[in-house]
Coordinates of C-alpha atoms in Angstrom, one line a residue:
Chain B
M202 CA -0.5 0.0 0.3
E203 CA 1.3 3.1 -0.9
I204 CA 1.1 6.4 2.0
L205 CA 1.8 9.6 2.0
V206 CA 1.7 11.7 5.3
L207 CA 1.4 15.1 4.7
V208 CA 3.8 17.3 7.2
K209 CA 4.8 21.1 8.4
R210 CA 7.2 22.4 9.9
V211 CA 5.7 25.2 12.6
P212 CA 7.1 27.5 15.8
A213 CA 7.0 25.7 18.8
T214 CA 3.9 25.2 20.9
D215 CA 5.6 27.4 23.6
S216 CA 6.7 30.1 21.7
Q217 CA 6.6 33.1 22.0
I218 CA 5.3 35.1 18.4
K219 CA 5.5 38.4 17.4
P220 CA 3.7 39.9 15.2
A221 CA 6.8 40.7 11.9
A222 CA 7.1 44.8 10.8
D223 CA 4.3 44.0 8.1
G224 CA 1.7 44.0 10.9
K225 CA 0.3 40.7 8.6
S226 CA 3.1 37.4 9.6
Y227 CA 4.7 36.8 12.9
D228 CA 8.9 37.4 13.1
P229 CA 10.5 33.8 13.4
A230 CA 13.2 35.1 14.7
G231 CA 14.5 33.6 17.9
L232 CA 11.3 30.9 17.3
E233 CA 12.4 27.5 17.8
F234 CA 10.7 25.3 15.1
V235 CA 9.5 21.8 16.0
L236 CA 7.3 19.0 13.5
N237 CA 3.6 19.8 14.2
P238 CA 2.4 17.8 17.2
Y239 CA -0.6 16.7 15.1
D240 CA 1.6 15.2 12.4
E241 CA 3.5 13.0 14.8
H242 CA 0.8 10.8 15.2
A243 CA 0.2 10.7 11.4
V244 CA 3.2 9.1 10.3
E245 CA 2.9 7.1 13.4
E246 CA -0.4 5.9 11.4
A247 CA 1.6 5.4 8.5
L248 CA 4.2 3.5 10.0
K249 CA 1.4 1.1 11.8
T250 CA -0.4 1.5 8.8
K251 CA 2.7 0.6 6.4
A252 CA 3.4 -2.7 9.2
A253 CA -0.1 -4.2 9.2
K254 CA -0.3 -3.9 5.1
E255 CA 3.0 -3.2 3.5
G256 CA 4.3 -0.6 1.2
T257 CA 5.7 2.1 1.9
V258 CA 5.6 5.6 3.3
T259 CA 6.4 8.8 1.5
V260 CA 6.9 12.1 3.5
L261 CA 6.1 15.3 2.3
T262 CA 6.2 18.9 3.2
V263 CA 6.0 22.2 1.8
G264 CA 8.4 25.1 3.1
G265 CA 11.6 25.7 3.0
K266 CA 14.8 24.4 2.8
E267 CA 14.8 24.3 7.2
A268 CA 12.3 21.6 7.0
Q269 CA 14.6 19.2 5.3
K270 CA 15.2 18.6 9.5
D271 CA 11.6 17.8 10.1
L272 CA 11.9 15.6 7.2
R273 CA 15.0 13.5 8.5
T274 CA 13.3 13.2 11.8
C275 CA 10.0 11.3 9.9
L276 CA 12.6 9.3 8.0
A277 CA 14.4 8.1 11.0
M278 CA 11.2 7.5 12.7
G279 CA 10.8 5.0 9.3
A280 CA 9.0 6.8 6.5
D281 CA 10.8 4.8 3.4
K282 CA 11.2 8.4 1.4
A283 CA 10.5 12.2 1.7
V284 CA 9.8 15.4 -0.4
L285 CA 10.5 19.1 0.2
L286 CA 8.4 21.1 -2.4
D287 CA 9.3 25.3 -2.2
P288 CA 6.3 27.0 -2.2
G289 CA 8.1 30.3 -3.4
Q290 CA 4.9 32.3 -2.4
E291 CA 2.4 32.7 -0.4
F292 CA -0.4 30.6 0.3
D293 CA -3.8 29.9 2.3
G294 CA -5.3 26.4 2.8
K295 CA -7.5 26.7 -0.6
S296 CA -4.1 27.1 -2.7
L297 CA -2.2 24.5 -0.9
S298 CA -4.8 21.6 -0.7
E299 CA -5.0 22.5 -5.0
A300 CA -0.9 21.8 -5.4
L301 CA -1.2 19.4 -2.9
A302 CA -3.6 17.3 -4.6
A303 CA -2.0 18.3 -8.1
K304 CA 1.5 15.7 -5.7
V305 CA -1.3 13.2 -4.5
K306 CA -2.3 12.1 -8.4
E307 CA 1.5 12.1 -9.3
L308 CA 2.5 9.9 -6.6
A309 CA -0.7 7.6 -6.4
P310 CA -0.7 6.9 -2.8
E311 CA -3.6 5.1 -1.5
I312 CA -4.3 6.7 1.6
V313 CA -2.7 10.4 3.0
F314 CA -2.1 11.0 6.6
C315 CA -2.1 14.5 8.1
G316 CA -2.2 15.9 11.1
K317 CA -5.9 17.7 12.0
Q318 CA -4.6 20.7 11.7
S319 CA -1.4 22.8 12.2
V320 CA -1.0 24.5 15.5
D321 CA 0.4 27.3 13.6
N322 CA -2.8 29.1 12.4
D323 CA -5.2 26.8 13.0
D324 CA -7.2 26.5 10.0
A325 CA -7.6 22.5 9.5
Q326 CA -8.2 22.6 6.5
I327 CA -5.9 20.8 4.9
G328 CA -7.2 17.0 4.6
P329 CA -10.8 18.0 4.5
R330 CA -10.4 20.2 1.0
L331 CA -7.9 18.3 -0.1
A332 CA -10.7 14.9 0.1
G333 CA -13.4 17.5 -1.7
L334 CA -10.6 17.7 -4.4
L335 CA -9.9 14.6 -4.6
A336 CA -13.1 13.3 -4.1
W337 CA -11.7 11.1 -1.7
S338 CA -13.6 10.0 1.9
C339 CA -12.3 11.8 4.9
L340 CA -12.1 10.8 8.3
T341 CA -11.5 14.4 10.3
D342 CA -10.6 14.1 13.8
A343 CA -9.6 10.2 13.9
A344 CA -9.7 9.1 17.2
S345 CA -9.0 5.0 16.0
L346 CA -8.3 4.0 13.0
E347 CA -9.1 0.4 10.8
I348 CA -7.7 0.3 8.0
G349 CA -10.0 -3.5 5.9
D350 CA -9.6 -4.5 2.4
G351 CA -10.4 -1.1 0.5
T352 CA -12.3 0.1 3.0
W353 CA -11.5 2.2 6.7
T354 CA -13.6 1.9 9.7
G355 CA -12.8 4.3 12.1
Q356 CA -13.7 6.6 15.5
R357 CA -13.9 10.5 16.0
D358 CA -14.3 11.5 19.6
I359 CA -17.2 14.0 19.5
E360 CA -19.0 16.5 21.8
G361 CA -20.5 14.0 24.2
A362 CA -19.9 11.0 22.7
K363 CA -17.8 9.2 20.3
E364 CA -18.5 8.4 16.9
V365 CA -18.1 5.3 14.4
V366 CA -18.4 6.1 10.5
E367 CA -16.6 3.7 7.5
G368 CA -16.1 4.9 4.8
K369 CA -13.9 3.8 1.5
L370 CA -10.5 3.9 -0.2
P371 CA -8.3 5.6 -1.2
A372 CA -9.0 8.3 1.9
V373 CA -7.9 11.5 3.6
I374 CA -7.1 10.9 7.1
S375 CA -6.3 13.9 10.1
C376 CA -5.6 12.6 13.0
S377 CA -5.7 13.3 16.1
K378 CA -3.8 13.1 19.6
G379 CA -5.2 10.2 21.2
L380 CA -4.9 8.0 18.3
N381 CA -1.3 7.0 18.9
E382 CA 2.3 6.8 20.6
P383 CA 4.2 8.4 18.3
R384 CA 7.6 6.9 18.1
Y385 CA 10.9 8.4 19.6
P386 CA 13.6 7.8 16.8
N387 CA 15.9 5.3 17.9
L388 CA 19.5 5.3 16.8
K389 CA 19.7 2.9 13.7
G390 CA 16.3 4.8 12.3
I391 CA 18.6 7.6 12.5
M392 CA 21.5 5.9 11.5
A393 CA 19.4 4.6 8.3
A394 CA 17.4 8.2 7.3
K395 CA 20.7 9.6 5.7
K396 CA 20.7 7.3 3.5
K397 CA 17.2 7.6 2.3
P398 CA 16.2 9.8 -0.3
L399 CA 14.7 13.1 -0.4
E400 CA 13.7 14.8 -3.5
E401 CA 13.7 18.7 -3.9
G402 CA 11.1 20.1 -6.0
S403 CA 8.4 22.7 -6.4
A404 CA 4.8 23.9 -5.4
E405 CA 2.6 24.3 -8.1
L406 CA 0.5 27.2 -6.0
G407 CA -2.2 28.7 -7.8
A408 CA -3.3 32.2 -6.0
P409 CA -4.7 32.4 -3.0
A410 CA -8.8 32.6 -2.0
L411 CA -7.2 35.0 1.6
T412 CA -5.2 38.0 2.6
V413 CA -3.9 38.3 6.0
I414 CA -4.5 41.5 6.9
A415 CA -3.7 41.5 10.4
L416 CA -1.3 39.6 12.8
T417 CA -1.3 41.1 17.1
P418 CA -0.8 39.6 19.9
P419 CA -4.0 38.9 22.2
P420 CA -4.2 42.0 25.0
A421 CA -2.2 41.4 27.3
R422 CA -4.1 40.8 30.6
P423 CA -5.1 43.0 32.8
E424 CA -3.6 43.4 36.0
P425 CA -4.6 41.2 39.4
T426 CA -6.8 43.1 42.1
I427 CA -5.8 41.7 45.5
V428 CA -8.9 42.4 47.5
G429 CA -8.1 42.1 50.8
E430 CA -6.7 38.7 52.5
G431 CA -7.8 35.6 55.2
P432 CA -11.1 35.0 55.5
D433 CA -12.0 39.2 56.2
A434 CA -11.2 39.2 52.3
V435 CA -14.5 36.6 51.5
D436 CA -17.1 39.7 51.8
A437 CA -15.8 41.9 49.2
L438 CA -14.1 38.9 46.6
M439 CA -17.7 36.9 46.8
D440 CA -19.1 41.3 45.5
K441 CA -17.0 41.1 42.7
L442 CA -17.2 37.6 42.0
K443 CA -21.4 38.6 41.7
N444 CA -21.0 42.4 40.3
E445 CA -17.9 43.1 38.3
A446 CA -16.9 39.6 37.6
K447 CA -21.0 38.6 37.3
V448 CA -19.8 34.9 37.4
L449 CA -21.4 33.7 40.2
Chain A
M88 CA 8.9 25.5 34.8
S89 CA 9.7 26.0 31.3
R90 CA 10.2 23.7 28.3
Y91 CA 14.0 22.7 28.6
T92 CA 15.8 23.0 26.2
G93 CA 19.3 22.3 27.3
V94 CA 22.4 25.1 27.3
D95 CA 24.1 26.2 24.5
F96 CA 25.6 29.8 25.4
Y97 CA 28.8 29.6 22.9
N98 CA 26.7 28.2 19.7
L99 CA 28.3 24.7 20.6
D100 CA 25.0 23.7 18.3
A101 CA 26.9 24.3 15.8
L102 CA 30.0 22.0 15.6
F103 CA 27.8 18.8 16.1
T104 CA 26.0 17.3 13.2
E105 CA 22.2 17.1 11.8
E106 CA 22.2 12.9 12.6
E107 CA 24.3 14.1 16.1
L108 CA 22.0 16.6 16.9
M109 CA 19.0 14.5 16.3
V110 CA 20.2 11.9 19.0
R111 CA 20.7 14.3 22.1
D112 CA 17.1 15.3 21.2
S113 CA 15.5 12.5 20.9
I114 CA 16.9 11.1 24.0
R115 CA 16.3 14.2 25.8
Q116 CA 12.4 13.9 25.0
W117 CA 12.4 10.9 26.0
V118 CA 13.7 11.2 29.7
S119 CA 11.2 14.3 29.4
D120 CA 8.6 11.9 28.8
R121 CA 9.2 8.7 29.8
F122 CA 11.6 9.0 32.3
L123 CA 10.7 12.1 34.1
P124 CA 7.8 11.3 34.9
L125 CA 8.9 8.2 37.4
V126 CA 11.4 9.7 38.7
N127 CA 10.6 10.9 42.4
E128 CA 8.5 7.7 42.8
H129 CA 11.3 5.4 42.4
Y130 CA 13.9 7.4 43.9
R131 CA 11.8 7.1 47.4
A132 CA 11.9 3.4 46.9
G133 CA 15.4 3.0 46.2
T134 CA 14.6 1.1 43.4
F135 CA 15.4 1.3 39.1
P136 CA 13.0 1.5 36.5
M137 CA 13.2 -1.7 35.1
E138 CA 10.0 -1.0 32.7
L139 CA 12.1 0.9 31.0
V140 CA 14.6 -0.9 30.2
P141 CA 12.5 -2.3 26.9
E142 CA 12.1 0.9 25.3
M143 CA 15.7 2.0 26.2
G144 CA 16.8 -1.4 24.5
E145 CA 14.3 -0.3 21.3
L146 CA 15.9 3.4 21.3
G147 CA 19.2 1.5 20.5
I148 CA 21.6 3.5 23.9
F149 CA 22.8 -0.2 24.9
G150 CA 26.0 0.2 23.0
P151 CA 25.0 2.1 20.4
T152 CA 28.7 2.2 19.0
L153 CA 29.0 -1.4 18.2
P154 CA 28.4 -1.6 14.5
D155 CA 27.6 -4.7 15.0
Y156 CA 24.9 -7.1 16.7
G157 CA 23.0 -4.9 16.5
G158 CA 24.5 -1.9 18.0
A159 CA 24.0 1.1 15.9
G160 CA 27.2 2.0 14.6
M161 CA 26.9 5.8 15.9
N162 CA 30.2 8.0 16.6
N163 CA 31.4 8.8 20.0
L164 CA 29.8 12.6 19.7
C165 CA 26.3 10.4 19.9
Y166 CA 27.3 8.3 23.0
G167 CA 28.3 10.9 25.1
L168 CA 25.1 12.8 24.0
I169 CA 23.2 10.6 24.6
L170 CA 25.1 10.3 28.0
Q171 CA 24.3 14.0 28.6
E172 CA 20.6 13.5 27.7
L173 CA 19.8 11.0 30.5
E174 CA 22.3 12.0 32.8
R175 CA 19.5 15.2 32.9
G176 CA 17.4 12.3 33.9
D177 CA 19.1 11.3 37.2
S178 CA 22.7 10.3 37.4
G179 CA 21.2 7.0 38.4
L180 CA 19.8 6.1 34.8
R181 CA 22.9 7.1 33.3
S182 CA 24.7 4.5 35.5
F183 CA 22.7 1.8 34.0
V184 CA 23.5 2.4 30.9
S185 CA 27.0 3.0 31.6
V186 CA 27.5 0.5 33.7
Q187 CA 25.9 -1.6 30.7
G188 CA 27.6 -0.6 27.7
S189 CA 30.7 0.8 29.0
L190 CA 31.7 -1.6 31.6
C191 CA 29.4 -5.4 30.5
I192 CA 28.9 -5.1 26.1
Y193 CA 32.5 -2.8 26.2
P194 CA 34.7 -5.6 27.7
I195 CA 33.0 -8.6 25.9
H196 CA 33.3 -7.4 22.8
A197 CA 37.3 -5.9 23.3
Y198 CA 38.0 -9.1 25.2
G199 CA 35.6 -11.1 24.4
S200 CA 35.8 -14.7 22.3
E201 CA 33.5 -14.9 19.5
E202 CA 31.0 -17.3 21.1
Q203 CA 31.0 -15.5 24.4
K204 CA 29.8 -12.3 21.8
E205 CA 27.4 -14.6 19.4
K206 CA 25.6 -15.7 23.2
Y207 CA 25.8 -12.6 24.8
L208 CA 25.8 -9.1 22.7
P209 CA 22.5 -9.5 21.2
G210 CA 21.0 -9.6 24.1
M211 CA 22.6 -6.7 26.2
I212 CA 22.1 -5.1 23.0
A213 CA 18.9 -5.5 22.7
G214 CA 18.0 -5.0 26.7
K215 CA 16.9 -8.9 27.8
L216 CA 20.2 -9.1 29.0
I217 CA 21.7 -7.4 32.0
G218 CA 24.4 -6.9 33.3
C219 CA 26.8 -5.7 35.7
F220 CA 31.2 -5.1 36.5
G221 CA 32.6 -6.6 39.1
L222 CA 36.2 -5.3 39.9
T223 CA 36.0 -3.0 43.5
E224 CA 35.8 -5.3 46.3
P225 CA 35.5 -3.6 50.6
D226 CA 39.1 -3.4 50.9
F227 CA 40.1 -2.5 47.6
G228 CA 38.8 1.1 45.9
S229 CA 41.2 3.3 44.6
N230 CA 43.7 0.3 44.4
P231 CA 42.0 -2.1 42.4
G232 CA 44.7 -4.1 41.3
G233 CA 45.5 -5.5 45.6
M234 CA 42.2 -7.4 44.3
I235 CA 42.4 -10.3 46.8
T236 CA 38.9 -12.3 44.8
K237 CA 40.8 -15.7 42.6
A238 CA 39.3 -18.0 40.2
V239 CA 41.7 -21.2 40.5
D240 CA 41.9 -23.5 37.8
D241 CA 39.8 -27.3 38.4
G242 CA 40.3 -29.6 34.8
D243 CA 37.5 -28.1 33.0
S244 CA 36.4 -25.3 35.1
Y245 CA 37.3 -22.2 37.1
I246 CA 36.5 -22.1 40.6
L247 CA 36.1 -18.5 42.0
N248 CA 35.6 -17.3 45.4
G249 CA 35.4 -13.7 46.7
A250 CA 33.1 -10.8 47.4
K251 CA 32.8 -7.5 45.1
M252 CA 31.0 -4.0 46.3
W253 CA 29.6 -1.2 45.8
I254 CA 28.2 -3.1 41.8
T255 CA 25.7 -1.0 39.9
N256 CA 23.0 -3.4 38.8
G257 CA 24.0 -6.5 40.6
G258 CA 21.0 -7.5 42.1
L259 CA 19.6 -6.7 38.1
C260 CA 21.8 -8.4 36.5
D261 CA 21.8 -11.7 34.4
L262 CA 25.5 -11.5 33.9
A263 CA 28.1 -10.3 35.5
V264 CA 31.7 -9.2 34.8
V265 CA 33.9 -10.2 37.3
W266 CA 37.4 -9.2 37.9
A267 CA 39.4 -11.5 39.9
K268 CA 42.9 -13.1 39.9
L269 CA 44.1 -16.3 37.6
D270 CA 47.9 -17.6 39.2
G271 CA 48.1 -14.2 41.1
R272 CA 47.4 -12.2 37.5
I273 CA 43.5 -10.5 36.8
R274 CA 41.5 -12.2 34.4
G275 CA 37.7 -11.4 33.4
F276 CA 35.3 -13.7 33.5
I277 CA 31.6 -13.6 32.7
V278 CA 29.4 -15.0 35.4
E279 CA 25.8 -15.8 34.5
N280 CA 23.2 -14.8 38.0
G281 CA 21.6 -18.1 39.3
T282 CA 25.5 -20.7 38.7
D283 CA 25.8 -21.6 41.9
G284 CA 27.3 -19.7 44.7
F285 CA 26.9 -17.0 42.9
S286 CA 23.9 -14.1 44.8
T287 CA 24.1 -10.6 45.1
R288 CA 23.0 -8.7 48.1
D289 CA 21.5 -5.0 47.8
Q290 CA 23.6 -2.2 49.7
H291 CA 21.1 -0.1 51.4
G292 CA 20.7 3.2 52.8
K293 CA 22.6 5.2 50.4
F294 CA 21.4 8.6 50.1
S295 CA 23.1 9.0 46.5
L296 CA 22.0 7.4 43.3
R297 CA 18.6 6.3 44.9
A298 CA 17.3 5.2 42.1
S299 CA 19.4 2.8 41.1
V300 CA 20.4 -0.3 42.4
T301 CA 23.4 -1.2 43.8
S302 CA 24.8 -4.8 45.2
E303 CA 27.2 -6.7 47.0
L304 CA 28.1 -9.8 44.4
I305 CA 29.1 -12.9 46.8
L306 CA 31.6 -15.9 44.9
E307 CA 31.2 -18.8 47.3
D308 CA 33.0 -21.9 44.9
C309 CA 31.4 -21.0 42.3
R310 CA 32.6 -23.0 39.8
I311 CA 32.3 -21.5 35.8
P312 CA 33.0 -23.2 32.2
K313 CA 36.3 -22.6 31.8
S314 CA 34.5 -21.0 28.2
H315 CA 33.7 -18.0 30.2
I316 CA 36.9 -16.7 30.9
L317 CA 37.2 -13.7 29.1
P318 CA 40.6 -14.8 26.3
Q319 CA 41.6 -12.0 24.4
V320 CA 42.6 -9.8 28.5
E321 CA 45.3 -10.3 30.9
G322 CA 46.5 -7.8 33.9
L323 CA 45.1 -4.3 35.2
K324 CA 44.5 -3.2 31.4
G325 CA 41.6 -5.4 31.3
P326 CA 39.4 -3.6 34.5
L327 CA 40.8 0.1 33.4
G328 CA 40.2 -0.1 29.9
C329 CA 37.0 -0.4 30.5
L330 CA 37.0 2.2 33.2
T331 CA 38.1 4.3 30.2
Q332 CA 34.9 4.1 28.4
A333 CA 32.8 5.3 31.3
R334 CA 34.4 7.4 32.7
Y335 CA 34.3 8.9 29.1
G336 CA 30.7 8.8 29.8
I337 CA 30.2 10.1 33.0
A338 CA 32.1 13.1 31.8
W339 CA 29.5 13.9 29.2
G340 CA 26.7 12.8 31.7
A341 CA 27.6 15.2 34.1
I342 CA 27.3 18.3 32.2
G343 CA 23.6 17.0 31.5
A344 CA 23.2 17.1 35.7
A345 CA 24.3 20.7 35.9
Q346 CA 22.1 21.8 32.4
A347 CA 19.1 19.9 34.7
V348 CA 20.5 22.2 37.4
Y349 CA 20.9 25.2 35.8
H350 CA 17.6 25.5 33.9
E351 CA 15.5 24.3 37.2
C352 CA 17.7 27.0 39.1
L353 CA 17.1 29.6 36.1
D354 CA 13.4 29.5 35.8
Y355 CA 13.0 29.4 39.9
S356 CA 14.9 32.7 40.2
L357 CA 13.2 34.2 37.6
S358 CA 9.9 33.4 39.1
R359 CA 11.0 33.6 42.5
V360 CA 9.5 36.9 44.2
Q361 CA 11.1 38.2 47.3
F362 CA 11.0 42.2 48.0
S363 CA 10.6 43.8 45.4
K364 CA 11.5 41.7 42.6
P365 CA 12.2 38.5 41.0
I366 CA 15.4 37.1 43.1
A367 CA 17.6 36.8 39.7
G368 CA 17.5 41.0 39.4
Y369 CA 20.0 40.6 42.5
Q370 CA 23.3 40.3 42.7
L371 CA 24.1 36.9 44.2
V372 CA 21.8 35.1 42.2
Q373 CA 23.5 36.5 39.2
N374 CA 26.6 35.4 40.7
K375 CA 25.5 31.7 41.0
L376 CA 24.0 31.7 38.3
V377 CA 26.7 33.3 35.9
W378 CA 28.8 30.2 37.7
M379 CA 26.9 27.3 36.3
L380 CA 27.2 28.8 32.6
N381 CA 30.4 29.8 32.7
E382 CA 31.5 26.6 34.2
I383 CA 28.7 24.6 32.1
T384 CA 30.2 26.2 28.9
K385 CA 33.4 25.2 29.3
A386 CA 32.6 21.9 30.5
Q387 CA 31.3 20.9 27.5
F388 CA 34.3 22.0 24.5
L389 CA 36.7 19.6 26.8
C390 CA 33.6 17.1 25.9
W391 CA 33.1 18.2 22.1
R392 CA 37.3 17.7 21.8
L393 CA 37.6 14.5 23.5
G394 CA 34.7 13.2 21.8
N395 CA 36.3 14.2 18.5
M396 CA 39.9 12.2 19.6
K397 CA 38.2 9.6 20.6
D398 CA 36.6 8.9 17.3
D399 CA 40.5 9.9 15.2
G400 CA 42.2 7.5 18.0
S401 CA 43.9 9.9 19.6
M402 CA 42.5 10.1 22.6
D403 CA 45.0 9.4 25.8
F404 CA 43.1 8.1 29.2
S405 CA 45.0 10.7 31.0
Q406 CA 42.6 13.5 29.0
V407 CA 39.3 11.0 30.1
S408 CA 40.7 11.7 33.9
M409 CA 41.1 15.4 33.1
A410 CA 37.1 15.6 32.1
K411 CA 36.2 13.6 34.7
R412 CA 37.5 14.6 37.3
N413 CA 36.8 18.6 35.8
N414 CA 33.0 18.0 34.5
V415 CA 31.5 15.9 37.8
W416 CA 33.6 18.6 40.2
M417 CA 31.3 21.5 37.9
A418 CA 28.4 19.7 38.2
L419 CA 29.1 19.0 41.6
E420 CA 29.2 22.9 43.0
C421 CA 26.8 23.4 40.4
A422 CA 24.0 21.3 41.8
R423 CA 25.3 22.8 45.3
L424 CA 24.8 26.3 44.2
G425 CA 21.8 25.5 43.2
R426 CA 20.3 23.8 46.4
D427 CA 21.1 27.2 48.2
M428 CA 19.4 29.0 45.6
L429 CA 16.0 27.0 45.8
G430 CA 15.7 27.5 49.7
A431 CA 13.4 25.5 51.5
N432 CA 12.0 24.5 48.4
G433 CA 15.2 22.8 47.2
V434 CA 15.4 20.5 49.6
T435 CA 12.2 18.6 48.0
D436 CA 11.7 16.2 45.4
E437 CA 9.6 18.1 44.0
Y438 CA 12.8 19.7 42.0
S439 CA 14.8 19.1 40.7
V440 CA 18.7 20.1 42.2
M441 CA 18.6 17.9 45.9
R442 CA 18.5 14.7 43.6
H443 CA 21.1 15.9 41.5
M444 CA 23.4 17.0 44.7
C445 CA 22.7 14.0 46.2
N446 CA 24.1 12.1 43.5
L447 CA 26.6 14.1 41.9
E448 CA 28.3 12.8 45.8
S449 CA 28.4 9.7 44.4
V450 CA 29.5 10.0 40.8
I451 CA 32.9 12.4 42.2
T452 CA 33.6 9.0 44.4
Y453 CA 33.0 6.1 41.5
E454 CA 35.1 5.3 37.7
G455 CA 37.7 7.2 40.2
T456 CA 37.8 9.2 42.5
H457 CA 37.8 13.0 42.3
D458 CA 41.6 13.0 43.8
I459 CA 42.7 9.9 42.0
H460 CA 42.0 11.4 38.5
T461 CA 44.3 14.4 40.2
L462 CA 46.9 12.0 40.7
I463 CA 46.5 10.1 37.7
L464 CA 47.4 13.6 36.0
G465 CA 49.8 14.2 38.6
H466 CA 51.5 11.0 36.9
K467 CA 51.3 12.0 33.8
I468 CA 52.5 15.6 33.5
T469 CA 55.5 14.6 36.2
G470 CA 56.5 11.4 35.4
I471 CA 56.7 10.2 38.7
P472 CA 53.4 8.5 40.3
A473 CA 51.9 9.3 43.5
Y474 CA 50.6 5.9 45.0
D475 CA 52.4 3.0 45.2

């Protein structure tokens, strides 16, 4: 089974994001970048699928040269080959998913795994948009997955319930955290990764449909008010909770 | 606590390959996710987290420099970085791996027969067989050449008698590499746990290395097949060759412990407010933090250079002594300073600094005490041994 995993290099989740001088993007200076945490689950699920069904796992990202490091991490985890596509221009969910759909047709996998969203801009569009463009079945926010013969059964955690769904292959699976426990790149995997192919090309990106017009930091938290200390402060605190915060 | 990102004041990362950094980061993440949540429970109980050993085998951290028998064939910088990250977790974790790799897998690989290598190495590298190293005796620590454990030739077997002490992993072992005198010459023997006449007794009451098992090995008319002698080495150079490997790893490990302390102290001092500001804003606290950063940075360069020399074959054991001596001392000093900086909080296991401080008292003592390494270096530069 040919398996494709889509991954992205993103700022670490504990990064302090600062807007860049243009006021529309973030300043990458001083940030630590990592493989998108949900994508680690996508890679793990792809490797488990390969173990059950054989075949090859290709991992693909659209990004700059620095994303080679993240692709090597995926290769060290056990992926067979990697593809790095240079975007050359700004993109949004629409233009990126169109470029990915073109590449998916070329690579012809039977299943595509991706994280349910990337933690940088969190728009969670790529999985469902890609499935739509390909007219494939799609499981979003997958919490479990079983692949049968030409079919799949998956589970999603929805508000207050678990939803079990099934579909036919080919499919796009967007992966959530409960799906599996991603493996650590082991030392043999790291040694093997440098001998695996990492192919570079360009993403065929069209015009984006969205334009970011402003990126601003969230408002600073107001200074806390200390209403007093000990039992004497209880009345004042209750009053504030009732009449100012209106939470009681 | 902020996420642990190590200490790299001089952009030393630029001197490592992408692969070396990936090894470091993978082990760092494993220690954060899998080991640190368990360490206090084991430290309090005086046990080692054996439940993690299969994962450690899967990661490939036992004997990672060996190119055969299941080893990953990594260079010595990778090996050092692995031990650095393990000791960031706890010196007991690093000790477990040093003993398995440098003191057990190494001598079997370097001094063993083909049959011994095939029998033991794949299982040890996979973490399915645990080894220990029996050199030190109750009355022979810094002077191992005086050992009284004896082997006697008895037809198709050897009979071992004696006692070994302060043996890391002793009570956990499947096999022990035991050093004993055969006709007055020091030889290495593989003793499988379960052999008649071989027993272990765990040593209790340690204030240090509590998440590590330390034991006595007792050999009472212990009969082993002749095929269990390590054929390729005779004399003190056998065990000393192993110690050079282990000391190399300890020099790296100590940096990890110091980095853990520094990270915790920097974090704490930035958030702990006394009088009008965070204590990080006071000169006495800054002085301690800068001392730590300064010493950690120097120690990193010692080890980086040492690793390169080990890889190109030019490393001398006395250079290992300098790195072990300096780095463990600086890590212990960092931990003592750091314990102080955390005030009353620093004596609890909510923070790691006192655990590291107590551990490092053992690390500065074992594998050649600080003073013995001074004498090794003194001997090297003057040509005159200060010991007998």
